[in-house]
Amino acid sequence: MLDKNDQVVARLTKLDKFHEMGIEPYPHHFKRTHHSDSLKENKEALLKSEEKVTFAGRVVRFNRKGKMCFMHLKDRFGRLQVVCAANLLEDNYEVVKLIDLGDFIGVEGTMMETQSGEYSVKAAHVTMLSKAVRPLPVPKEVIDENGNKTVFHEFKDVDTRYRQRYTDMALNDDVRDVFIKRSKIMQSIREYLIEKGFIEVETPTLQPIYGGANARPFTTHHNAADMTLYLRVAPELYLKRCIVGGMEKVFEFSKNFRNEGMDRTHSPEFTGLEFYEAYADYNDMMVHFENIYERACIAANGTTKVEYQGKEIDFKAPWPRLTMAEAIEKYSGLKIASLSDDDMKNELSKRGVKLDGIWSRGRAILELFECTVEEHLIQPTIIKDMPKESTPLCKTHRSEAGLIEQFEPYANGWELGNAYTELNDPLRQRELLEEQVARGRGGEDETHPMDENFLHAIESGLPPTGGVGFGIDRMIMLLTNQQTIRDVQLFPLMKPE
RNA sequence: GGGCUAAUAGCUCAGCUGGUAGAGCAACGCCCUUUUAAGGCGUGGGUCGAAGGUUCGAAUCCUUCUUAGCUCACCA
């Protein structure tokens, strides 16, 4: 071991004692008849019947009192006290003396109540299941009559918590709960899409050409093929190929990678969900989107409402829809239609925004939206009908010139996703992608390289299609009231110490 | 990338304007058969994030670096 302190040495000494006694401190298996919750649920019956139970978990409290010992074992459902009295253990109180906080042990016994009334396992036999040789910094806690928990010496150093997430999860129940909710949310989304007839697919993470989002990629190299590969920034272009192939309704949970800054809402690797439906348009996608959110919120919290950092947000569908122009007018009083380009420049510079690259009215509108509207969209709202400059992958608006059929749902001032009536006109698609490549040379930062195979697919015939992409991590943050993306990712990226 | 802040025992933290490091929990030893942050007596444990500098003397002051947090910028 790299670092041995007195506590590690003490535990290693205990480990030797197990070996001397001929006891395996790391057995292969332990048969549990009950978890902590099933023991609690069947309290009356178990107390009465005194039937034999077995129960296992991690030692999180340990009081030795002479030849008697009280401890709490924690499994994934909670914690429960175990009472070990030397005269009641068949033969192995010696084992109890070698137990430390953090060890995994199993007990066999019957249920009882202590003199102070705490429901406990009365152990007849104790089995060491895994001796921990490093100390687990278990905090002490008190739960008062009202059920409020006070924790003393809580393990809370943020740096250590992320680097040792196993310790964090083992000690901090609320951390583990976030990831349990995350699993429930993912499952509810999957169930919804499968109910609606979507097929789950997996598309390449390693891509020879990246695309589908404006973002800088991570680059890697394939040795045998001697080729440069990119980690995907989005699965979009492959999923559309699936629609071309006739799958009609597909979805993918996709780990995406973007080589950009990290902050409270951005991580270099994050989970996206995208789904595409043939013969549907963006109006149909809005309904899926709000349904998924509503259902996920119920899956996580049992209701459509969530308290996020002091604000109550209600995800109940349907959500109000505003066009981008309506939203700008509502929150800034500016009527886009009656503003000249010069007025627009003035309004932007008044707000401290400058546009680089070539002037375009559409990009100015997008900027104006960002600085006047976004922060006000606390309750779920769907913003639709963006200027055509927003993206090259979306279809022109059926009735409004200069706009496209794109929508972005917002809540808590955050963009939750991005969706279109997908562009399926191959000539128009080529034109727009070429324009974007050309603009890239002109100096705009982030653009896609040309993906000829994708164009080939669209040229082969993409049916009318609606598509949605959305950020799972932000969704988990909102639905579990977490302030940073790192608190909803199990093992966030950390620089080496 | 810029600004601000932090890093001291396994954990949580004190340590003021410089004088060779301290508490609680945890650990170790002894006592204790109904504890609830159990208790009593005793013991050990530190390259004070790293490297330089100032000084007779640095955890403390200065510089640089590392890591993290907040924040701004960038970014869906």
PDB file of N, CA, C and O in Angstrom, chain A residues 18 24-25 27 29-32 34 54-62 69-75 80-84 89 92 95-108 121 123 125-132:
ATOM      1  N   PHE A  18      -7.399 -12.752  11.777  1.00  0.00           N
ATOM      2  CA  PHE A  18      -8.368 -13.633  11.102  1.00  0.00           C
ATOM      3  C   PHE A  18      -7.657 -14.838  10.525  1.00  0.00           C
ATOM      4  O   PHE A  18      -8.094 -15.964  10.678  1.00  0.00           O
ATOM      5  N   GLU A  24     -11.608 -16.938   6.983  1.00  0.00           N
ATOM      6  CA  GLU A  24     -11.421 -16.177   5.744  1.00  0.00           C
ATOM      7  C   GLU A  24     -12.132 -14.827   5.884  1.00  0.00           C
ATOM      8  O   GLU A  24     -13.352 -14.789   6.004  1.00  0.00           O
ATOM      9  N   PRO A  25     -11.393 -13.721   5.858  1.00  0.00           N
ATOM     10  CA  PRO A  25     -12.050 -12.412   6.022  1.00  0.00           C
ATOM     11  C   PRO A  25     -12.678 -11.886   4.721  1.00  0.00           C
ATOM     12  O   PRO A  25     -13.304 -10.828   4.737  1.00  0.00           O
ATOM     13  N   PRO A  27     -14.894 -13.901   2.368  1.00  0.00           N
ATOM     14  CA  PRO A  27     -15.582 -15.073   1.822  1.00  0.00           C
ATOM     15  C   PRO A  27     -16.257 -14.754   0.483  1.00  0.00           C
ATOM     16  O   PRO A  27     -16.388 -13.582   0.112  1.00  0.00           O
ATOM     17  N   HIS A  29     -19.395 -15.530  -0.578  1.00  0.00           N
ATOM     18  CA  HIS A  29     -20.840 -15.430  -0.751  1.00  0.00           C
ATOM     19  C   HIS A  29     -21.499 -15.301   0.604  1.00  0.00           C
ATOM     20  O   HIS A  29     -20.971 -15.792   1.609  1.00  0.00           O
ATOM     21  N   PHE A  30     -22.634 -14.618   0.636  1.00  0.00           N
ATOM     22  CA  PHE A  30     -23.418 -14.604   1.862  1.00  0.00           C
ATOM     23  C   PHE A  30     -24.883 -14.569   1.482  1.00  0.00           C
ATOM     24  O   PHE A  30     -25.308 -13.741   0.678  1.00  0.00           O
ATOM     25  N   LYS A  31     -25.644 -15.460   2.038  1.00  0.00           N
ATOM     26  CA  LYS A  31     -27.063 -15.553   1.685  1.00  0.00           C
ATOM     27  C   LYS A  31     -27.877 -14.673   2.624  1.00  0.00           C
ATOM     28  O   LYS A  31     -27.888 -14.894   3.832  1.00  0.00           O
ATOM     29  N   ARG A  32     -28.551 -13.673   2.040  1.00  0.00           N
ATOM     30  CA  ARG A  32     -29.379 -12.783   2.860  1.00  0.00           C
ATOM     31  C   ARG A  32     -30.837 -13.220   2.765  1.00  0.00           C
ATOM     32  O   ARG A  32     -31.344 -13.420   1.668  1.00  0.00           O
ATOM     33  N   HIS A  34     -33.119 -11.170   4.303  1.00  0.00           N
ATOM     34  CA  HIS A  34     -33.820  -9.882   4.374  1.00  0.00           C
ATOM     35  C   HIS A  34     -32.870  -8.723   4.099  1.00  0.00           C
ATOM     36  O   HIS A  34     -31.677  -8.820   4.352  1.00  0.00           O
ATOM     37  N   THR A  54     -31.199 -13.568   8.161  1.00  0.00           N
ATOM     38  CA  THR A  54     -29.823 -13.163   7.907  1.00  0.00           C
ATOM     39  C   THR A  54     -29.863 -11.803   7.228  1.00  0.00           C
ATOM     40  O   THR A  54     -30.772 -11.499   6.455  1.00  0.00           O
ATOM     41  N   PHE A  55     -28.875 -10.999   7.540  1.00  0.00           N
ATOM     42  CA  PHE A  55     -28.869  -9.596   7.128  1.00  0.00           C
ATOM     43  C   PHE A  55     -27.403  -9.191   6.992  1.00  0.00           C
ATOM     44  O   PHE A  55     -26.552  -9.655   7.753  1.00  0.00           O
ATOM     45  N   ALA A  56     -27.120  -8.355   6.007  1.00  0.00           N
ATOM     46  CA  ALA A  56     -25.721  -7.976   5.800  1.00  0.00           C
ATOM     47  C   ALA A  56     -25.625  -6.503   5.437  1.00  0.00           C
ATOM     48  O   ALA A  56     -26.583  -5.894   4.962  1.00  0.00           O
ATOM     49  N   GLY A  57     -24.470  -5.928   5.674  1.00  0.00           N
ATOM     50  CA  GLY A  57     -24.270  -4.527   5.305  1.00  0.00           C
ATOM     51  C   GLY A  57     -22.936  -4.036   5.817  1.00  0.00           C
ATOM     52  O   GLY A  57     -22.096  -4.804   6.289  1.00  0.00           O
ATOM     53  N   ARG A  58     -22.818  -2.714   5.688  1.00  0.00           N
ATOM     54  CA  ARG A  58     -21.579  -2.087   6.097  1.00  0.00           C
ATOM     55  C   ARG A  58     -21.730  -1.546   7.510  1.00  0.00           C
ATOM     56  O   ARG A  58     -22.766  -0.975   7.839  1.00  0.00           O
ATOM     57  N   VAL A  59     -20.708  -1.705   8.324  1.00  0.00           N
ATOM     58  CA  VAL A  59     -20.776  -1.236   9.704  1.00  0.00           C
ATOM     59  C   VAL A  59     -20.624   0.281   9.715  1.00  0.00           C
ATOM     60  O   VAL A  59     -19.599   0.812   9.299  1.00  0.00           O
ATOM     61  N   VAL A  60     -21.663   0.991  10.143  1.00  0.00           N
ATOM     62  CA  VAL A  60     -21.605   2.453  10.168  1.00  0.00           C
ATOM     63  C   VAL A  60     -21.747   3.030  11.575  1.00  0.00           C
ATOM     64  O   VAL A  60     -21.721   4.237  11.758  1.00  0.00           O
ATOM     65  N   ARG A  61     -21.950   2.169  12.541  1.00  0.00           N
ATOM     66  CA  ARG A  61     -21.866   2.633  13.924  1.00  0.00           C
ATOM     67  C   ARG A  61     -21.434   1.446  14.755  1.00  0.00           C
ATOM     68  O   ARG A  61     -21.807   0.304  14.454  1.00  0.00           O
ATOM     69  N   PHE A  62     -20.633   1.704  15.743  1.00  0.00           N
ATOM     70  CA  PHE A  62     -20.045   0.595  16.473  1.00  0.00           C
ATOM     71  C   PHE A  62     -19.813   1.038  17.904  1.00  0.00           C
ATOM     72  O   PHE A  62     -18.944   1.840  18.172  1.00  0.00           O
ATOM     73  N   CYS A  69     -21.999  -5.588  22.217  1.00  0.00           N
ATOM     74  CA  CYS A  69     -21.692  -4.621  21.175  1.00  0.00           C
ATOM     75  C   CYS A  69     -22.944  -4.274  20.386  1.00  0.00           C
ATOM     76  O   CYS A  69     -23.733  -5.149  20.044  1.00  0.00           O
ATOM     77  N   PHE A  70     -23.111  -2.983  20.148  1.00  0.00           N
ATOM     78  CA  PHE A  70     -24.231  -2.509  19.328  1.00  0.00           C
ATOM     79  C   PHE A  70     -23.642  -1.928  18.062  1.00  0.00           C
ATOM     80  O   PHE A  70     -22.703  -1.138  18.125  1.00  0.00           O
ATOM     81  N   MET A  71     -24.193  -2.324  16.946  1.00  0.00           N
ATOM     82  CA  MET A  71     -23.720  -1.660  15.725  1.00  0.00           C
ATOM     83  C   MET A  71     -24.863  -1.450  14.761  1.00  0.00           C
ATOM     84  O   MET A  71     -25.902  -2.107  14.855  1.00  0.00           O
ATOM     85  N   HIS A  72     -24.668  -0.508  13.850  1.00  0.00           N
ATOM     86  CA  HIS A  72     -25.627  -0.310  12.773  1.00  0.00           C
ATOM     87  C   HIS A  72     -25.013  -0.853  11.500  1.00  0.00           C
ATOM     88  O   HIS A  72     -23.874  -0.544  11.179  1.00  0.00           O
ATOM     89  N   LEU A  73     -25.801  -1.655  10.790  1.00  0.00           N
ATOM     90  CA  LEU A  73     -25.374  -2.116   9.475  1.00  0.00           C
ATOM     91  C   LEU A  73     -26.199  -1.367   8.441  1.00  0.00           C
ATOM     92  O   LEU A  73     -27.397  -1.190   8.597  1.00  0.00           O
ATOM     93  N   LYS A  74     -25.534  -0.966   7.375  1.00  0.00           N
ATOM     94  CA  LYS A  74     -26.223  -0.202   6.348  1.00  0.00           C
ATOM     95  C   LYS A  74     -26.226  -1.000   5.055  1.00  0.00           C
ATOM     96  O   LYS A  74     -25.171  -1.447   4.595  1.00  0.00           O
ATOM     97  N   ASP A  75     -27.410  -1.192   4.507  1.00  0.00           N
ATOM     98  CA  ASP A  75     -27.479  -1.730   3.146  1.00  0.00           C
ATOM     99  C   ASP A  75     -28.121  -0.663   2.282  1.00  0.00           C
ATOM    100  O   ASP A  75     -28.316   0.463   2.736  1.00  0.00           O
ATOM    101  N   LEU A  80     -29.858  -0.559  10.130  1.00  0.00           N
ATOM    102  CA  LEU A  80     -30.573  -1.262  11.190  1.00  0.00           C
ATOM    103  C   LEU A  80     -29.555  -1.698  12.233  1.00  0.00           C
ATOM    104  O   LEU A  80     -28.430  -2.048  11.898  1.00  0.00           O
ATOM    105  N   GLN A  81     -29.997  -1.684  13.494  1.00  0.00           N
ATOM    106  CA  GLN A  81     -29.059  -2.057  14.561  1.00  0.00           C
ATOM    107  C   GLN A  81     -28.924  -3.583  14.702  1.00  0.00           C
ATOM    108  O   GLN A  81     -29.886  -4.321  14.512  1.00  0.00           O
ATOM    109  N   VAL A  82     -27.729  -3.982  15.025  1.00  0.00           N
ATOM    110  CA  VAL A  82     -27.462  -5.380  15.336  1.00  0.00           C
ATOM    111  C   VAL A  82     -26.881  -5.405  16.750  1.00  0.00           C
ATOM    112  O   VAL A  82     -26.023  -4.575  17.078  1.00  0.00           O
ATOM    113  N   VAL A  83     -27.379  -6.307  17.577  1.00  0.00           N
ATOM    114  CA  VAL A  83     -26.865  -6.436  18.934  1.00  0.00           C
ATOM    115  C   VAL A  83     -26.093  -7.737  19.044  1.00  0.00           C
ATOM    116  O   VAL A  83     -26.617  -8.806  18.724  1.00  0.00           O
ATOM    117  N   CYS A  84     -24.842  -7.626  19.458  1.00  0.00           N
ATOM    118  CA  CYS A  84     -24.031  -8.827  19.643  1.00  0.00           C
ATOM    119  C   CYS A  84     -23.668  -8.920  21.120  1.00  0.00           C
ATOM    120  O   CYS A  84     -22.992  -8.040  21.648  1.00  0.00           O
ATOM    121  N   LEU A  89     -23.805 -15.143  21.258  1.00  0.00           N
ATOM    122  CA  LEU A  89     -23.137 -15.596  20.038  1.00  0.00           C
ATOM    123  C   LEU A  89     -22.683 -17.030  20.263  1.00  0.00           C
ATOM    124  O   LEU A  89     -22.130 -17.347  21.307  1.00  0.00           O
ATOM    125  N   ASN A  92     -18.413 -17.077  18.370  1.00  0.00           N
ATOM    126  CA  ASN A  92     -17.400 -16.232  17.743  1.00  0.00           C
ATOM    127  C   ASN A  92     -17.439 -14.763  18.144  1.00  0.00           C
ATOM    128  O   ASN A  92     -17.397 -13.885  17.307  1.00  0.00           O
ATOM    129  N   VAL A  95     -14.678 -12.569  16.678  1.00  0.00           N
ATOM    130  CA  VAL A  95     -14.840 -11.853  15.407  1.00  0.00           C
ATOM    131  C   VAL A  95     -15.330 -10.437  15.654  1.00  0.00           C
ATOM    132  O   VAL A  95     -14.857  -9.473  15.043  1.00  0.00           O
ATOM    133  N   VAL A  96     -16.271 -10.302  16.581  1.00  0.00           N
ATOM    134  CA  VAL A  96     -16.819  -8.975  16.871  1.00  0.00           C
ATOM    135  C   VAL A  96     -15.715  -8.020  17.304  1.00  0.00           C
ATOM    136  O   VAL A  96     -15.711  -6.847  16.958  1.00  0.00           O
ATOM    137  N   LYS A  97     -14.758  -8.549  18.048  1.00  0.00           N
ATOM    138  CA  LYS A  97     -13.676  -7.690  18.529  1.00  0.00           C
ATOM    139  C   LYS A  97     -12.799  -7.178  17.392  1.00  0.00           C
ATOM    140  O   LYS A  97     -12.049  -6.225  17.559  1.00  0.00           O
ATOM    141  N   LEU A  98     -12.885  -7.830  16.252  1.00  0.00           N
ATOM    142  CA  LEU A  98     -12.027  -7.442  15.125  1.00  0.00           C
ATOM    143  C   LEU A  98     -12.761  -6.583  14.092  1.00  0.00           C
ATOM    144  O   LEU A  98     -12.240  -6.308  13.022  1.00  0.00           O
ATOM    145  N   ILE A  99     -13.982  -6.194  14.431  1.00  0.00           N
ATOM    146  CA  ILE A  99     -14.774  -5.388  13.494  1.00  0.00           C
ATOM    147  C   ILE A  99     -14.437  -3.904  13.629  1.00  0.00           C
ATOM    148  O   ILE A  99     -14.263  -3.393  14.732  1.00  0.00           O
ATOM    149  N   ASP A 100     -14.342  -3.224  12.499  1.00  0.00           N
ATOM    150  CA  ASP A 100     -14.154  -1.772  12.472  1.00  0.00           C
ATOM    151  C   ASP A 100     -15.249  -1.134  11.647  1.00  0.00           C
ATOM    152  O   ASP A 100     -15.890  -1.791  10.826  1.00  0.00           O
ATOM    153  N   LEU A 101     -15.413   0.167  11.823  1.00  0.00           N
ATOM    154  CA  LEU A 101     -16.308   0.929  10.965  1.00  0.00           C
ATOM    155  C   LEU A 101     -15.861   0.742   9.522  1.00  0.00           C
ATOM    156  O   LEU A 101     -14.667   0.813   9.222  1.00  0.00           O
ATOM    157  N   GLY A 102     -16.825   0.499   8.651  1.00  0.00           N
ATOM    158  CA  GLY A 102     -16.499   0.366   7.232  1.00  0.00           C
ATOM    159  C   GLY A 102     -16.436  -1.068   6.765  1.00  0.00           C
ATOM    160  O   GLY A 102     -16.511  -1.321   5.556  1.00  0.00           O
ATOM    161  N   ASP A 103     -16.317  -2.024   7.699  1.00  0.00           N
ATOM    162  CA  ASP A 103     -16.291  -3.434   7.289  1.00  0.00           C
ATOM    163  C   ASP A 103     -17.676  -3.860   6.795  1.00  0.00           C
ATOM    164  O   ASP A 103     -18.690  -3.329   7.238  1.00  0.00           O
ATOM    165  N   PHE A 104     -17.697  -4.831   5.909  1.00  0.00           N
ATOM    166  CA  PHE A 104     -18.959  -5.470   5.539  1.00  0.00           C
ATOM    167  C   PHE A 104     -19.081  -6.736   6.362  1.00  0.00           C
ATOM    168  O   PHE A 104     -18.153  -7.558   6.380  1.00  0.00           O
ATOM    169  N   ILE A 105     -20.189  -6.870   7.055  1.00  0.00           N
ATOM    170  CA  ILE A 105     -20.401  -8.108   7.804  1.00  0.00           C
ATOM    171  C   ILE A 105     -21.814  -8.635   7.557  1.00  0.00           C
ATOM    172  O   ILE A 105     -22.698  -7.900   7.096  1.00  0.00           O
ATOM    173  N   GLY A 106     -21.978  -9.919   7.848  1.00  0.00           N
ATOM    174  CA  GLY A 106     -23.299 -10.532   7.772  1.00  0.00           C
ATOM    175  C   GLY A 106     -23.638 -11.084   9.141  1.00  0.00           C
ATOM    176  O   GLY A 106     -22.741 -11.499   9.884  1.00  0.00           O
ATOM    177  N   VAL A 107     -24.917 -11.051   9.493  1.00  0.00           N
ATOM    178  CA  VAL A 107     -25.310 -11.620  10.783  1.00  0.00           C
ATOM    179  C   VAL A 107     -26.490 -12.561  10.597  1.00  0.00           C
ATOM    180  O   VAL A 107     -27.284 -12.415   9.664  1.00  0.00           O
ATOM    181  N   GLU A 108     -26.558 -13.521  11.522  1.00  0.00           N
ATOM    182  CA  GLU A 108     -27.683 -14.427  11.555  1.00  0.00           C
ATOM    183  C   GLU A 108     -28.266 -14.300  12.938  1.00  0.00           C
ATOM    184  O   GLU A 108     -27.524 -14.229  13.921  1.00  0.00           O
ATOM    185  N   VAL A 121     -31.452  -6.649  15.286  1.00  0.00           N
ATOM    186  CA  VAL A 121     -31.172  -8.067  15.093  1.00  0.00           C
ATOM    187  C   VAL A 121     -30.371  -8.542  16.301  1.00  0.00           C
ATOM    188  O   VAL A 121     -29.348  -7.941  16.646  1.00  0.00           O
ATOM    189  N   ALA A 123     -27.929 -11.040  17.347  1.00  0.00           N
ATOM    190  CA  ALA A 123     -27.071 -11.913  16.553  1.00  0.00           C
ATOM    191  C   ALA A 123     -26.750 -13.214  17.256  1.00  0.00           C
ATOM    192  O   ALA A 123     -26.422 -13.222  18.443  1.00  0.00           O
ATOM    193  N   HIS A 125     -24.853 -15.348  15.203  1.00  0.00           N
ATOM    194  CA  HIS A 125     -23.609 -15.622  14.513  1.00  0.00           C
ATOM    195  C   HIS A 125     -23.230 -14.404  13.662  1.00  0.00           C
ATOM    196  O   HIS A 125     -24.091 -13.758  13.086  1.00  0.00           O
ATOM    197  N   VAL A 126     -21.953 -14.112  13.623  1.00  0.00           N
ATOM    198  CA  VAL A 126     -21.459 -12.953  12.869  1.00  0.00           C
ATOM    199  C   VAL A 126     -20.412 -13.433  11.879  1.00  0.00           C
ATOM    200  O   VAL A 126     -19.543 -14.227  12.236  1.00  0.00           O
ATOM    201  N   THR A 127     -20.506 -12.961  10.652  1.00  0.00           N
ATOM    202  CA  THR A 127     -19.540 -13.353   9.622  1.00  0.00           C
ATOM    203  C   THR A 127     -18.876 -12.119   9.028  1.00  0.00           C
ATOM    204  O   THR A 127     -19.567 -11.185   8.590  1.00  0.00           O
ATOM    205  N   MET A 128     -17.565 -12.096   9.051  1.00  0.00           N
ATOM    206  CA  MET A 128     -16.856 -11.024   8.348  1.00  0.00           C
ATOM    207  C   MET A 128     -16.983 -11.288   6.855  1.00  0.00           C
ATOM    208  O   MET A 128     -16.695 -12.388   6.385  1.00  0.00           O
ATOM    209  N   LEU A 129     -17.472 -10.296   6.114  1.00  0.00           N
ATOM    210  CA  LEU A 129     -17.648 -10.482   4.667  1.00  0.00           C
ATOM    211  C   LEU A 129     -16.576  -9.754   3.875  1.00  0.00           C
ATOM    212  O   LEU A 129     -16.224 -10.140   2.771  1.00  0.00           O
ATOM    213  N   SER A 130     -16.099  -8.626   4.430  1.00  0.00           N
ATOM    214  CA  SER A 130     -14.984  -7.942   3.782  1.00  0.00           C
ATOM    215  C   SER A 130     -14.378  -6.973   4.778  1.00  0.00           C
ATOM    216  O   SER A 130     -15.024  -6.024   5.210  1.00  0.00           O
ATOM    217  N   LYS A 131     -13.145  -7.259   5.152  1.00  0.00           N
ATOM    218  CA  LYS A 131     -12.457  -6.397   6.102  1.00  0.00           C
ATOM    219  C   LYS A 131     -11.904  -5.196   5.350  1.00  0.00           C
ATOM    220  O   LYS A 131     -11.140  -5.347   4.393  1.00  0.00           O
ATOM    221  N   ALA A 132     -12.308  -4.002   5.770  1.00  0.00           N
ATOM    222  CA  ALA A 132     -11.781  -2.783   5.137  1.00  0.00           C
ATOM    223  C   ALA A 132     -10.453  -2.446   5.802  1.00  0.00           C
ATOM    224  O   ALA A 132     -10.386  -2.375   7.028  1.00  0.00           O
TER     225      ALA A 132
END
